[in-house]
Coordinates of C-alpha atoms in Angstrom, one line a residue:
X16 CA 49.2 -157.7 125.5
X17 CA 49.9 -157.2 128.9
X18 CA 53.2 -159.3 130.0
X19 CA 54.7 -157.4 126.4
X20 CA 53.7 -153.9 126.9
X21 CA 54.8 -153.5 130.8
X22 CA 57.9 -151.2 131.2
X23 CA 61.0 -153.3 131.8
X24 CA 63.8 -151.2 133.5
X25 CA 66.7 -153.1 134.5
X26 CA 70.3 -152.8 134.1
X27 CA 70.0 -149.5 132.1
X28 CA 67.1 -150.5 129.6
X29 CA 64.7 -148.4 128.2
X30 CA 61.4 -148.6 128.7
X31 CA 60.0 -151.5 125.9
X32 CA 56.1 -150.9 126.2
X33 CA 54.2 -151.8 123.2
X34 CA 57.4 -152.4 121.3
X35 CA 55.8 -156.2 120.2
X36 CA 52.9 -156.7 118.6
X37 CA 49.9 -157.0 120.6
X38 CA 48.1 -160.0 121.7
X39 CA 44.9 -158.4 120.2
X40 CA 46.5 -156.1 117.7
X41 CA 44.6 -157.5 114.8
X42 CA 46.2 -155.0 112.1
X43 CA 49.5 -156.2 112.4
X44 CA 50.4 -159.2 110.7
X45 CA 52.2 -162.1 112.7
X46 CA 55.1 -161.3 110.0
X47 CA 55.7 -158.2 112.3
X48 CA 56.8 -160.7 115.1
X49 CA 60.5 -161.9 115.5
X50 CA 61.3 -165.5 114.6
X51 CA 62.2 -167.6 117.0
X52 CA 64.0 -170.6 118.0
X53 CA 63.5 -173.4 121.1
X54 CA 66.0 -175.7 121.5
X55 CA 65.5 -178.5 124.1
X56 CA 68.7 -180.7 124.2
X57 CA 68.3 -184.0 125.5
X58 CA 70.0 -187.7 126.5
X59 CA 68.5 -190.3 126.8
X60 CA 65.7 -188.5 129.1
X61 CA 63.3 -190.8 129.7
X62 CA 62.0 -189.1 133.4
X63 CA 61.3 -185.5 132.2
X64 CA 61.4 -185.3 128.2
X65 CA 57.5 -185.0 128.2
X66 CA 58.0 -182.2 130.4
X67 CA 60.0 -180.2 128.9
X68 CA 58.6 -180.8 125.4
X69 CA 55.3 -180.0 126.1
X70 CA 56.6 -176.7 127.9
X71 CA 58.3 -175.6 125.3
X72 CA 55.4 -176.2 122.9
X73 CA 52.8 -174.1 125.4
X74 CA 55.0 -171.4 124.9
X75 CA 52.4 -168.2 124.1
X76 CA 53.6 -166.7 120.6
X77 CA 51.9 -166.9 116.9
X78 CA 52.6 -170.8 115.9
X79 CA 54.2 -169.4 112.3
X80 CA 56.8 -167.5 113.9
X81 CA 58.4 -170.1 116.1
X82 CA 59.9 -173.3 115.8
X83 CA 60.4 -175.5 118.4
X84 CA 63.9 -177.9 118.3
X85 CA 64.0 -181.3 120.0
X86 CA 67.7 -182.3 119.7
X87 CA 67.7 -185.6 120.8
X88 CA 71.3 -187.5 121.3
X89 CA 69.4 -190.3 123.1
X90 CA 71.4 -193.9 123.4
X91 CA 68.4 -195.7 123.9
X92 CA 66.4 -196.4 121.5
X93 CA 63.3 -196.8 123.4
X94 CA 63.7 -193.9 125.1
X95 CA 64.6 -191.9 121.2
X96 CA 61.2 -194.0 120.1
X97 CA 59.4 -192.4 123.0
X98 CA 60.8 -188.9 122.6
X99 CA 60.0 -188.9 118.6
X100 CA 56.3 -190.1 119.2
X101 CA 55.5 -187.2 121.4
X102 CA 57.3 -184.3 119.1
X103 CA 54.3 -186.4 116.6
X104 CA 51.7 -185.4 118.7
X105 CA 52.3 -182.2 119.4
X106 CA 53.3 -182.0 115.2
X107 CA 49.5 -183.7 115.0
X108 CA 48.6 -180.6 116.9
X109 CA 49.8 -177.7 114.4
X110 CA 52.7 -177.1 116.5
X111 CA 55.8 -176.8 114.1
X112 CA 58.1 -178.7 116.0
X113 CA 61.4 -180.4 115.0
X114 CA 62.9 -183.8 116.1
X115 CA 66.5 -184.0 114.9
X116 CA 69.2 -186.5 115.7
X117 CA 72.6 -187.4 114.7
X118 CA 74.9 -190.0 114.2
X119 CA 77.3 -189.6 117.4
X120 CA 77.7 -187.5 120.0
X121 CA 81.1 -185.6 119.4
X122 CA 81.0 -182.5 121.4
X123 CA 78.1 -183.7 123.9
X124 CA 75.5 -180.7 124.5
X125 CA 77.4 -178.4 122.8
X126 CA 78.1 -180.3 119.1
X127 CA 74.1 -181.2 119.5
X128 CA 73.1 -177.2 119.6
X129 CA 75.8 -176.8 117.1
X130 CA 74.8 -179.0 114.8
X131 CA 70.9 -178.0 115.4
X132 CA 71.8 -174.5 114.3
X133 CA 72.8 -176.0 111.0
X134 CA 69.5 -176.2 109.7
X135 CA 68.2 -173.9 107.1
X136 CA 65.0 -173.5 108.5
X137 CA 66.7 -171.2 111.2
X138 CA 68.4 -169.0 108.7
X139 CA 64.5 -167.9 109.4
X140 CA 65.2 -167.1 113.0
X141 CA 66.8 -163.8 114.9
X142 CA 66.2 -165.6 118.5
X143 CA 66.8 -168.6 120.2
X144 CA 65.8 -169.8 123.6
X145 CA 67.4 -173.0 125.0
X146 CA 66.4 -174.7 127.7
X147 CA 67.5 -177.9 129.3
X148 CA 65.3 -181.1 129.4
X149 CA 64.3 -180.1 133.0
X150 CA 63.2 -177.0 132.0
X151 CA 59.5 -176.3 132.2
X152 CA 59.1 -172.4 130.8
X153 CA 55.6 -170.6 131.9
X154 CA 53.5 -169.5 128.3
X155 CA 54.8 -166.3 128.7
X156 CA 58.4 -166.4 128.9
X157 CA 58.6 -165.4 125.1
X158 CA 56.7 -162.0 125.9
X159 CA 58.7 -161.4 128.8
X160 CA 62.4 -161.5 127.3
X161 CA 61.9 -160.9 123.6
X162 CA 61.3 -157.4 124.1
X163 CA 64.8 -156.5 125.9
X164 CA 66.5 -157.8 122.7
X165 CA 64.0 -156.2 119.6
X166 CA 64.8 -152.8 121.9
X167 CA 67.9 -153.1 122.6
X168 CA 70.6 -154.0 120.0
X169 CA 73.4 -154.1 121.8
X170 CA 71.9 -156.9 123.8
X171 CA 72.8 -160.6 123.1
X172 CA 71.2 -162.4 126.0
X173 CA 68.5 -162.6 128.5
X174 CA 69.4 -164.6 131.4
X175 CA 66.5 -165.2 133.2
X176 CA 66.4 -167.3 136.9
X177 CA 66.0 -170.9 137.9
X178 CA 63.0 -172.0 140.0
X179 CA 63.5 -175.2 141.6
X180 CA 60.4 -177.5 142.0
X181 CA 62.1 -180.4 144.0
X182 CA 64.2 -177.5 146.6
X183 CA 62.2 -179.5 149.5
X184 CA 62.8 -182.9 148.8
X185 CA 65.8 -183.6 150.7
X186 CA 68.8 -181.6 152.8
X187 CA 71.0 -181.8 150.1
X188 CA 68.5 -180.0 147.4
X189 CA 68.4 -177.2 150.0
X190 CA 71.7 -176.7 150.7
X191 CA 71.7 -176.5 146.7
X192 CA 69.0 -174.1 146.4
X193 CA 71.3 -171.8 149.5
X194 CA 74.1 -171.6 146.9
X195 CA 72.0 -170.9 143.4
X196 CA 70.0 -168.2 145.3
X197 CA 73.1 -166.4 146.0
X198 CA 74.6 -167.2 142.7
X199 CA 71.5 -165.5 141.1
X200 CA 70.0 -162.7 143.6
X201 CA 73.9 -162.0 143.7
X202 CA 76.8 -162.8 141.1
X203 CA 74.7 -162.7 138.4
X204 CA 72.4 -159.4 139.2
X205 CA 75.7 -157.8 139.9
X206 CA 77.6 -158.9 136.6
X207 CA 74.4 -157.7 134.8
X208 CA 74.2 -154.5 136.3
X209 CA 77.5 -153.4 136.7
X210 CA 79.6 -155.1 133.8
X211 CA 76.5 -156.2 131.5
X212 CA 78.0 -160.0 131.7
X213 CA 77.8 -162.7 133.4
X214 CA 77.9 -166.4 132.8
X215 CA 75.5 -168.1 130.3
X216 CA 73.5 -170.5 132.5
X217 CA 73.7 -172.7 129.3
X218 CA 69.6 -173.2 130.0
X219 CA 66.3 -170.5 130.2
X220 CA 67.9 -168.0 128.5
X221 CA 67.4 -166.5 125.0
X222 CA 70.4 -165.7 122.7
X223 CA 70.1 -163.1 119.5
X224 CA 71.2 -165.5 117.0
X225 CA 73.4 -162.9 114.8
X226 CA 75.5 -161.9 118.1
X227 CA 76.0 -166.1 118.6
X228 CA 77.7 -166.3 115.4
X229 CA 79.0 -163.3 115.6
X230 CA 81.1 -164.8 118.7
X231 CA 82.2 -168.2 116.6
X232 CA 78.7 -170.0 117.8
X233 CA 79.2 -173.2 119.7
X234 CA 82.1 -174.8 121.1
X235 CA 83.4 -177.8 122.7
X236 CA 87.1 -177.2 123.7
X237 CA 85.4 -177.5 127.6
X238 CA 82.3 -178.6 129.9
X239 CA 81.6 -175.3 130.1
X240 CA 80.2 -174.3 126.2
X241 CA 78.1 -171.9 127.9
X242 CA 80.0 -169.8 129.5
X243 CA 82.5 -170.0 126.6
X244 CA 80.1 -168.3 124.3
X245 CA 79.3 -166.3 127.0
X246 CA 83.2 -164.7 127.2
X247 CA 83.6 -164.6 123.5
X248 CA 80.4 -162.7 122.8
X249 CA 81.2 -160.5 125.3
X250 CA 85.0 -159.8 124.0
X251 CA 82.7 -159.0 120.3
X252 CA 81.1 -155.8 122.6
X253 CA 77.6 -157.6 123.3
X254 CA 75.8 -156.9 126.5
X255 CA 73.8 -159.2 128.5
X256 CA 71.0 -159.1 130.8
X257 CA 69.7 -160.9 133.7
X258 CA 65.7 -160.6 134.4
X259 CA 65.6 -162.0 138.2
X260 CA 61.2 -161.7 138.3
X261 CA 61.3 -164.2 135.0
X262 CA 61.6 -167.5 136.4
X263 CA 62.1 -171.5 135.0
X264 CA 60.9 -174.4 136.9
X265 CA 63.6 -177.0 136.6
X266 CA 65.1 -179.7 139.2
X267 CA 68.0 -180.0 141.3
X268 CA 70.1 -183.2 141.1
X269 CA 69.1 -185.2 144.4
X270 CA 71.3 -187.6 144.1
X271 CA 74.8 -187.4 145.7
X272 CA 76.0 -188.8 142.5
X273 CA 74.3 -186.7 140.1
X274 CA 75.2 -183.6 142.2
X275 CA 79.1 -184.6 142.7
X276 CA 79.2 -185.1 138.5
X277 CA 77.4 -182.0 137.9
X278 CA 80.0 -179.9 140.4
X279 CA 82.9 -181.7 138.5
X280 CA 81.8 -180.2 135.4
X281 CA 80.9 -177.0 136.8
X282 CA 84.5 -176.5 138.7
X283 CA 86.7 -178.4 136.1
X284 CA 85.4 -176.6 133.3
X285 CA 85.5 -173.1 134.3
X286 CA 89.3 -173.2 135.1
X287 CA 90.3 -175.3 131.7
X288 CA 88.4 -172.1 129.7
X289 CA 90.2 -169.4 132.2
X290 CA 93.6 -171.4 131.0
X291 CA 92.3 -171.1 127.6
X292 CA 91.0 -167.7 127.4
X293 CA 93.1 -165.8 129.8
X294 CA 95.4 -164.3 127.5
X295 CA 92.9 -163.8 124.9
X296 CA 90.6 -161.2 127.0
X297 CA 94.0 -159.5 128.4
X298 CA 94.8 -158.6 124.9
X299 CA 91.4 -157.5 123.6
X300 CA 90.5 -154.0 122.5
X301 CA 86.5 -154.0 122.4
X302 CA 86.4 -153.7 126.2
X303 CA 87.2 -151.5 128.7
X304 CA 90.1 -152.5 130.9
X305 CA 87.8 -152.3 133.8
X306 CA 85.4 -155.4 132.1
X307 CA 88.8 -156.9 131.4
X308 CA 89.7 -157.2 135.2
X309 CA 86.3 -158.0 136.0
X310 CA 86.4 -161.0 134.0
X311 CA 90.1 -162.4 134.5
X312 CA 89.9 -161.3 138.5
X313 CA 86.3 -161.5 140.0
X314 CA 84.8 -163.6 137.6
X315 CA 87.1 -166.4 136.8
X316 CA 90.4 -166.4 139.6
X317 CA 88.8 -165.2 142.3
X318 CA 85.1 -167.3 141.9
X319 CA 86.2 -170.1 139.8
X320 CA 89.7 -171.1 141.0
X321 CA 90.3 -169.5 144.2
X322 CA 87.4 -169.9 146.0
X323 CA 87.2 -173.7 146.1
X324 CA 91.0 -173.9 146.5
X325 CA 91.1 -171.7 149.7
X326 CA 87.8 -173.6 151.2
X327 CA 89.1 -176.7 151.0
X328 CA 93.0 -176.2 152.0
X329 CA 92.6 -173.6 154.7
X330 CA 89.7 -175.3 156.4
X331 CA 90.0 -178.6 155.7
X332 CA 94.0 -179.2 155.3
X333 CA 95.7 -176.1 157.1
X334 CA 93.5 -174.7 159.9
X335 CA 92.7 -178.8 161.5
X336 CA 96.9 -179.4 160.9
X337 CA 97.4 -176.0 162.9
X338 CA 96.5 -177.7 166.3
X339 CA 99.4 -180.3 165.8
X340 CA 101.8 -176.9 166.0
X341 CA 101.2 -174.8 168.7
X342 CA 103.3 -172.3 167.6
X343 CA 101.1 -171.6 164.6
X344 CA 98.1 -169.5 165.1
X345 CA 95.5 -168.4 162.8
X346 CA 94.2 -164.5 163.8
X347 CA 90.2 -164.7 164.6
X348 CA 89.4 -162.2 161.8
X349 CA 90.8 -165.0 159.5
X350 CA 89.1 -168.1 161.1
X351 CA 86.0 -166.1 162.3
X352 CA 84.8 -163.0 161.6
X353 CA 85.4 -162.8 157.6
X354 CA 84.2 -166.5 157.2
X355 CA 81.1 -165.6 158.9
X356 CA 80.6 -162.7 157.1
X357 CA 80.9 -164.3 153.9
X358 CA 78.2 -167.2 155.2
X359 CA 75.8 -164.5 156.5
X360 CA 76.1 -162.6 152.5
X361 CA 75.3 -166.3 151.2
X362 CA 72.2 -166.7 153.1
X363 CA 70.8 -163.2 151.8
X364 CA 69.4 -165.3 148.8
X365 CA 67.5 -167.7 150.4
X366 CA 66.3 -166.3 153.7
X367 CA 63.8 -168.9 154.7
X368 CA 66.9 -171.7 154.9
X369 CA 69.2 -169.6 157.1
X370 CA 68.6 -171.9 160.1
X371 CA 70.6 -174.6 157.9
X372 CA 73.5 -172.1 157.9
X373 CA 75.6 -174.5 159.7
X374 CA 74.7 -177.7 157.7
X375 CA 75.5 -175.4 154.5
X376 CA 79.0 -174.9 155.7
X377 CA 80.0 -178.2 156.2
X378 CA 77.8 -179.3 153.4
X379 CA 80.2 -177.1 151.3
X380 CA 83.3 -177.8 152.7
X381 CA 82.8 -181.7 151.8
X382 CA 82.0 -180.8 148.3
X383 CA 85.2 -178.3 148.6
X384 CA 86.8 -181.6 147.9
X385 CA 85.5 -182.4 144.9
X386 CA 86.0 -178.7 143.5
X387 CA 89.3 -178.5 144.1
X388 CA 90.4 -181.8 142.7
X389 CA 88.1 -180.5 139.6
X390 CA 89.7 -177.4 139.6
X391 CA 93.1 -178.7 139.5
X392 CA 92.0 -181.1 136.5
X393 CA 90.9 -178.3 134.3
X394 CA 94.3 -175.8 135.4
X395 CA 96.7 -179.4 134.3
X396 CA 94.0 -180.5 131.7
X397 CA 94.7 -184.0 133.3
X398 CA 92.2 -186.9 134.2
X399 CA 89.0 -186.5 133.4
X400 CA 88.9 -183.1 131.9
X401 CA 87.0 -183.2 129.3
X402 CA 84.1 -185.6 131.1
X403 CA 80.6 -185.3 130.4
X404 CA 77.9 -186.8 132.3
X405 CA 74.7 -185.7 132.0
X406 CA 73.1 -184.6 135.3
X407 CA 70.3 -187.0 135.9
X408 CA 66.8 -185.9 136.5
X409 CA 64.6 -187.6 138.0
X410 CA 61.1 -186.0 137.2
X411 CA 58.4 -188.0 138.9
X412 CA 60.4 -190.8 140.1
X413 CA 61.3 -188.7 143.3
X414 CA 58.2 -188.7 144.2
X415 CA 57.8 -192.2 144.9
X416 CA 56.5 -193.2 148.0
X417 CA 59.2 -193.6 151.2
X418 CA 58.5 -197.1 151.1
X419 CA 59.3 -197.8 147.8
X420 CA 62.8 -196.6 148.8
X421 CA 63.5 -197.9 151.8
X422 CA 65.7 -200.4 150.8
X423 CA 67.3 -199.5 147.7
X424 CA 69.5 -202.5 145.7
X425 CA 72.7 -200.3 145.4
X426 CA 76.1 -202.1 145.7
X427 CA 78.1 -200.8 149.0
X428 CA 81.0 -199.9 146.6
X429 CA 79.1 -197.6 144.7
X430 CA 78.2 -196.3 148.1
X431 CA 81.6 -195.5 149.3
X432 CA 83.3 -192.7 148.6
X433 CA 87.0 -193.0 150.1
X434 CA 88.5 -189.7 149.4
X435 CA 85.4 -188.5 152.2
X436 CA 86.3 -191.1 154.5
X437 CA 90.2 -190.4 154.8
X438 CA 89.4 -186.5 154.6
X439 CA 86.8 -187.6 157.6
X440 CA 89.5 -189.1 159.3
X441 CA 92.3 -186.7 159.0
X442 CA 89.9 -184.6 160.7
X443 CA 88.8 -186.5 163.1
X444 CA 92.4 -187.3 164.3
X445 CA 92.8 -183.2 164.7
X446 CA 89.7 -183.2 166.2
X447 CA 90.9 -185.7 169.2
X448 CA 94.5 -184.3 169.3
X449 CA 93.0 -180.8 170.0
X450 CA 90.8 -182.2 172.6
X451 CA 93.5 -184.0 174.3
X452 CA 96.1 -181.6 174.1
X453 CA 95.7 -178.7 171.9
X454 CA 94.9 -175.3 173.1
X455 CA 93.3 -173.9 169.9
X456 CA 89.6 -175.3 171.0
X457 CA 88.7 -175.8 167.2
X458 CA 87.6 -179.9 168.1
X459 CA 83.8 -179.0 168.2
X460 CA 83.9 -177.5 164.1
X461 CA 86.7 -180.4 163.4
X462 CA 84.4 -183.0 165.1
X463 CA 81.3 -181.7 163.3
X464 CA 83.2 -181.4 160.0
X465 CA 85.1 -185.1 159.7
X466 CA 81.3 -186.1 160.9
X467 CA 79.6 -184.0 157.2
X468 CA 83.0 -186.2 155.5
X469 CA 82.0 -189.5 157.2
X470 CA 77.6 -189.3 156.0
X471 CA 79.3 -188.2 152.9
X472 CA 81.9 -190.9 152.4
X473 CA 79.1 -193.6 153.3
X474 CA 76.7 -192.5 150.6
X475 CA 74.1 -191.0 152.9
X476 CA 73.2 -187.7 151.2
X477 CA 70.5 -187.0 148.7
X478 CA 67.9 -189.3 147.4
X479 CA 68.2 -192.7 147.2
X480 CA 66.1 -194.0 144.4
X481 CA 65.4 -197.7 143.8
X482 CA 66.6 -199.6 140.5
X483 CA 64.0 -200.1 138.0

């Protein structure tokens, strides 16, 4: 078994060579291999649920000795038809798969992996692997991150990366695949081999099922029931690790609709659990009051609620309003030289896109906007809080020809997006009062800036895919 017996060393792990069964190791029975779980969570995924499925069922490990779940919260009945037939085929196939559904969909994602936990056929399991409906896992993804945990008891997940299929498709997917690269090759290789945590990606990762319960399993009290498991198992003592070289094909949200939901819940939900969960990790005595600061500091105020509240009000709000007071000025190292620094340590991950530098800025400025306000929501647990909208994929339907969507049938309303335009135009109006009498010279970023608002405020970023 070559992928099983290779030495793993990463974040302090010993060597795990020949610690599984092998491939050819006839003597051993398969009862000598763990038992483990797949979960594949899905709604109502009509583009990419054959994907996913039938990635989850190539997965290379003895067929007694795993059990793959399809937790289906689908809406639509045809589409819950559809995905039931094909767990039937692969079923018709020896696979032992399970289709499971349920009667509502209280606690979205998270009450669906809850509930699929339930079941007393995995009282059977010690692992489970969950991917999203995206998620395409190569046959050996079981060999390559099993062995961390069998070795290693102290471990209780094994992050590994995301490898996007569709990164090329449009601007916007790259300027996505700039800021997950650096989130992977850097916040979470860091976490892992510093701190031994991180944040649960909620998808291509495998969790040691007694640690999950150990940690109060699933819940729903945010958006974020990933990283919330995450923080409690890690207040229980358990480690985590990240394995960069073991990657997942999935896709990147390429509409600007998709992407702006998916960023709601990725900014609102992280500050509701810090507000949740602050005082609980100050006062707990499992970990070191180093992992403690880590946490509270780096991981959640400083990358969760700072960051998009200082991008968005010091560059979009306070710097462009600085040129209406000339008696305000904003030291270079400020404005400049740290900002650029920061951009240059961003583009580390994804080398090959750093001529886009500049359309990643103001890429990420405009969705500044949308992170704060989300932010905000989860500190005042106001609005739209506790929204859930499932990202949409759109498997092989962005593939369709250019003509196809040249003229899509989309309303102009749900085109325009008016907290873009009046951001656009506040800058815009700095922009001209700087050229016209200011004496800071910051109109060329201003103009190019209310410009990124404007194309984003119209509805042209991202895909545009044609109604069916």
């Amino acid at each position: 078994m070559a992928s099983a017996e290779r030495t793993i060393d990463r974040a302090g792990l010993e060597s795990v060579g020949g610690g599984v069964p092998g491939h050819d190791d006839i003597e051993v029975g398969n009862s000598a291999y763990p038992m483990v779980l797949v979960q594949i969570p899905m709604y109502n995924e009509k583009e990419v649920y054959q994907l996913s499925i039938g990635a989850a069922c190539g997965l290379s490990w003895p067929s007694d000795r795993v059990i793959i779940q399809v937790l289906d919260d689908s809406t639509d009945p045809a589409i819950k038809s559809l995905v039931e037939l094909e767990c039937q085929r692969w079923a018709s196939k020896g696979i032992n798969i399970k289709y499971e559904i349920r009667d509502n969909r209280k606690g979205y994602k998270a009450g669906a992996l809850r509930e699929g936990m339930k079941h007393s056929y995995v009282k059977l399991c010690d692992y489970v692997a969950i991917f999203d409906a995206d998620f395409q896992p190569e046959p050996d993804f079981l060999w390559r991150s099993i062995p961390f945990l069998v070795h290693n008891p102290e471990i209780a997940l094994v992050q590994a990366r995301w490898k996007f299929v569709n990164s090329d498709e449009c601007l916007m997917t790259r300027m996505q695949e700039m800021s997950l690269d650096y989130h992977f090759t850097v916040e979470q290789e860091v976490g892992s081999a510093t701190y031994a945590f991180f944040g649960f990606n909620g998808t291509a990762g495998v969790w040691r099922i007694s640690a999950l319960n150990e940690a109060g399993g699933w819940k729903d009290r945010t958006t974020v029931e990933d990283m919330d498991l995450a923080v409690r198992a890690s207040l229980k003592g358990w480690k985590f690790v990240y394995v960069g070289d073991l990657k997942v094909k999935n896709e990147l949200p390429s509409t600007f609709t998709a992407y702006r939901y998916q960023q709601h819940r990725w900014s609102c939900g992280p500050a509701n659990l810090f507000k949740k969960m602050a005082i609980e990790i100050f006062k707990n005595k499992k970990v070191s009051l180093w992992k403690k600061c880590y946490v509270i500091y780096s991981f959640f105020f400083v990358r969760k609620i700072v960051a998009h509240l200082v991008t968005f009000v010091f560059y979009c709000v306070v710097l462009p309003s600085t040129v209406m007071f000339p008696e305000v000025s904003v030291p270079k190292w400020g404005s400049v030289y740290i900002p650029s620094i920061v951009t240059l340590l961003n583009a580390v991950g994804t080398p090959r896109s750093i001529h886009l530098l500049i359309f990643w800025i103001l890429f990420e400025n405009v969705m500044a906007l949308h992170r704060t306000k989300a932010t905000l929501m989860g500190l005042l647990e106001i609005g739209r809080v506790n929204e859930w909208v499932v990202t949409e994929k759109l498997g092989d339907k962005a593939k369709l020809p250019a003509k196809a969507t040249k003229k899509p049938r989309m309303r102009i309303g749900e085109r325009l997006h008016l907290l873009e335009l009046c951001t656009g135009a506040y800058l815009f109006f700095c922009g001209c009062y700087d050229l016209g009498s200011g004496k800071n010279r910051y109109y060329i970023f201003l103009y190019l800036q209310s410009f990124a608002f404007f194309i984003a405020g119209f509805g042209y970023v991202g895909t545009f895919v044609p109604n069916s």
